[in-house]
mmCIF file of C-alpha atoms in Angstrom:
data_model
loop_
_atom_site.group_PDB
_atom_site.id
_atom_site.type_symbol
_atom_site.label_atom_id
_atom_site.label_comp_id
_atom_site.label_asym_id
_atom_site.label_seq_id
_atom_site.Cartn_x
_atom_site.Cartn_y
_atom_site.Cartn_z
ATOM 1 C CA MET A 270 24.888 -41.676 10.684
ATOM 2 C CA SER A 271 24.941 -37.951 11.385
ATOM 3 C CA SER A 272 28.199 -35.858 11.885
ATOM 4 C CA PRO A 273 28.796 -33.840 14.971
ATOM 5 C CA ASN A 274 28.104 -30.521 13.043
ATOM 6 C CA GLN A 275 24.806 -31.870 11.880
ATOM 7 C CA ASP A 276 23.849 -32.716 15.526
ATOM 8 C CA GLU A 277 24.806 -29.244 16.660
ATOM 9 C CA GLU A 278 22.733 -27.633 13.835
ATOM 10 C CA ASN A 279 19.683 -29.747 14.684
ATOM 11 C CA ASN A 280 19.986 -28.717 18.472
ATOM 12 C CA SER A 281 20.652 -25.099 17.762
ATOM 13 C CA PRO A 282 17.971 -22.703 18.960
ATOM 14 C CA THR A 283 15.823 -21.093 16.271
ATOM 15 C CA THR A 284 13.843 -18.577 18.331
ATOM 16 C CA PHE A 285 14.858 -15.898 20.637
ATOM 17 C CA LYS A 286 12.840 -17.634 23.562
ATOM 18 C CA GLU A 287 14.667 -20.768 23.045
ATOM 19 C CA ALA A 288 17.934 -19.159 22.669
ATOM 20 C CA PHE A 289 17.386 -16.803 25.829
ATOM 21 C CA GLY A 290 16.260 -19.924 27.774
ATOM 22 C CA ILE A 291 19.560 -21.743 26.997
ATOM 23 C CA LEU A 292 21.585 -18.853 27.965
ATOM 24 C CA GLN A 293 19.654 -18.461 31.438
ATOM 25 C CA ARG A 294 19.888 -22.180 32.157
ATOM 26 C CA HIS A 295 23.695 -22.105 31.462
ATOM 27 C CA ALA A 296 24.198 -18.972 33.605
ATOM 28 C CA GLU A 297 22.420 -20.487 36.586
ATOM 29 C CA SER A 298 24.176 -23.705 36.138
ATOM 30 C CA LEU A 299 27.462 -21.940 36.141
ATOM 31 C CA ARG A 300 26.431 -19.755 39.197
ATOM 32 C CA ARG A 301 25.490 -23.084 41.257
ATOM 33 C CA GLN A 302 28.615 -24.968 40.479
ATOM 34 C CA GLN A 303 31.031 -25.247 43.521
ATOM 35 C CA GLU A 304 33.897 -26.424 41.182
ATOM 36 C CA PRO A 305 33.992 -25.897 37.428
ATOM 37 C CA ASN A 306 33.175 -28.903 35.440
ATOM 38 C CA ILE A 307 35.734 -28.624 32.675
ATOM 39 C CA ASP A 308 34.562 -31.545 30.698
ATOM 40 C CA GLU A 309 31.013 -29.978 30.338
ATOM 41 C CA LEU A 310 32.422 -26.362 30.058
ATOM 42 C CA VAL A 311 33.180 -26.784 26.533
ATOM 43 C CA ASN A 312 29.648 -27.832 25.527
ATOM 44 C CA ILE A 313 28.158 -25.113 27.663
ATOM 45 C CA VAL A 314 30.280 -22.394 25.868
ATOM 46 C CA THR A 315 29.717 -23.906 22.474
ATOM 47 C CA GLU A 316 25.938 -24.058 23.027
ATOM 48 C CA SER A 317 25.865 -20.513 24.653
ATOM 49 C CA VAL A 318 27.731 -19.033 21.759
ATOM 50 C CA ARG A 319 25.201 -20.312 19.268
ATOM 51 C CA ALA A 320 22.223 -19.197 21.665
ATOM 52 C CA TYR A 321 23.916 -15.775 21.903
ATOM 53 C CA LYS A 322 24.107 -15.376 18.177
ATOM 54 C CA VAL A 323 20.435 -16.242 17.569
ATOM 55 C CA CYS A 324 19.529 -13.645 20.225
ATOM 56 C CA LYS A 325 21.743 -11.019 18.615
ATOM 57 C CA ALA A 326 20.398 -11.591 15.252
ATOM 58 C CA ARG A 327 16.869 -11.293 16.563
ATOM 59 C CA ILE A 328 17.576 -8.061 18.445
ATOM 60 C CA GLU A 329 19.303 -6.580 15.361
ATOM 61 C CA ALA A 330 16.232 -7.738 13.096
ATOM 62 C CA VAL A 331 13.948 -5.907 15.529
ATOM 63 C CA GLU A 332 16.182 -2.757 15.823
ATOM 64 C CA GLN A 333 16.183 -2.497 12.152
ATOM 65 C CA ALA A 334 12.487 -3.017 11.698
ATOM 66 C CA LEU A 335 12.029 -0.180 14.261
ATOM 67 C CA GLU A 336 14.304 2.053 12.529
ATOM 68 C CA ARG A 337 12.679 1.241 9.226
ATOM 69 C CA THR A 338 9.196 1.999 10.677
ATOM 70 C CA LEU A 339 10.179 5.032 12.679
ATOM 71 C CA GLY A 340 11.975 6.495 9.519
ATOM 72 C CA GLU A 341 8.856 5.843 7.342
ATOM 73 C CA ALA A 342 6.838 7.437 9.985
ATOM 74 C CA GLU A 343 8.946 10.548 10.051
ATOM 75 C CA ALA A 344 9.056 10.657 6.342
ATOM 76 C CA ASP A 345 5.249 10.644 6.242
ATOM 77 C CA ARG A 346 5.088 13.388 8.765
ATOM 78 C CA SER A 347 7.686 15.441 6.658
ATOM 79 C CA ILE A 348 5.685 14.694 3.559
ATOM 80 C CA SER A 349 2.351 16.020 5.312
ATOM 81 C CA ALA A 350 4.077 19.013 6.713
ATOM 82 C CA ALA A 351 5.392 19.901 3.272
ATOM 83 C CA SER A 352 1.993 19.473 1.543
ATOM 84 C CA GLY A 353 0.277 21.554 4.233
ATOM 85 C CA THR A 354 -1.694 18.479 5.534
ATOM 86 C CA THR A 355 -1.081 18.956 9.072
ATOM 87 C CA GLU A 356 -3.492 18.895 12.067
ATOM 88 C CA MET A 357 -5.992 21.410 11.223
ATOM 89 C CA ARG A 358 -6.358 23.945 14.045
ATOM 90 C CA ALA A 359 -9.550 25.526 15.065
ATOM 91 C CA THR A 360 -9.665 29.292 14.835
ATOM 92 C CA PRO A 361 -11.558 31.289 17.377
ATOM 93 C CA THR A 362 -14.831 32.437 16.261
ATOM 94 C CA GLU A 363 -14.804 35.534 18.444
ATOM 95 C CA PRO A 364 -11.714 37.796 19.030
ATOM 96 C CA GLU A 365 -9.972 37.527 22.214
ATOM 97 C CA ALA A 366 -10.781 40.200 24.905
ATOM 98 C CA SER A 367 -8.319 43.149 24.700
ATOM 99 C CA HIS A 368 -7.307 42.958 28.298
ATOM 100 C CA PRO A 369 -6.763 39.591 30.074
ATOM 101 C CA PRO A 370 -8.462 39.275 33.407
ATOM 102 C CA GLN A 371 -6.708 40.771 36.369
ATOM 103 C CA ALA A 372 -5.278 38.155 38.883
ATOM 104 C CA GLU A 373 -6.600 38.426 42.464
ATOM 105 C CA PRO A 374 -4.053 39.457 45.112
ATOM 106 C CA GLY A 375 -2.669 36.265 46.567
ATOM 107 C CA SER A 376 -3.105 33.974 43.501
ATOM 108 C CA ASP A 377 -0.815 33.100 40.711
ATOM 109 C CA GLN A 378 -1.636 33.714 37.089
ATOM 110 C CA SER A 379 -3.855 30.650 36.870
ATOM 111 C CA GLY A 380 -6.218 32.048 39.436
ATOM 112 C CA GLU A 381 -5.287 29.521 42.087
ATOM 113 C CA GLN A 382 -4.814 30.649 45.577
ATOM 114 C CA PHE A 383 -1.141 30.194 47.189
ATOM 115 C CA ASP A 384 0.112 30.499 50.573
ATOM 116 C CA ASP A 385 2.546 33.394 51.037
ATOM 117 C CA ASP A 386 4.732 31.646 53.662
ATOM 118 C CA ILE A 387 5.865 28.663 51.517
ATOM 119 C CA PRO A 388 9.350 29.907 50.157
ATOM 120 C CA PHE A 389 9.111 28.189 46.787
#
């Protein structure tokens, strides 16, 4: 015969999806109740706490993995920058003209026409 603790452990969710489903099911059940079922409430709370702990552990694991991965990516970028292996930029083959083209009256610097009666 199994003890109550073994039954609880066997029924405990093991994945985020299972645990989240339990939390959703219990939340919906509690929302629909007209009167609280005190006899069932202890079971709902106990099961919900176990499910919450699984969800929290999974989320923390993902956050740690992201921090580790992003930290490694940042370190790689720093190493690349320090060693001078950043992106190579193309250098112009012809010198730029000494004077930029003049903007036409009634246009902005990009050469696009604009309407003078728009106040912004």
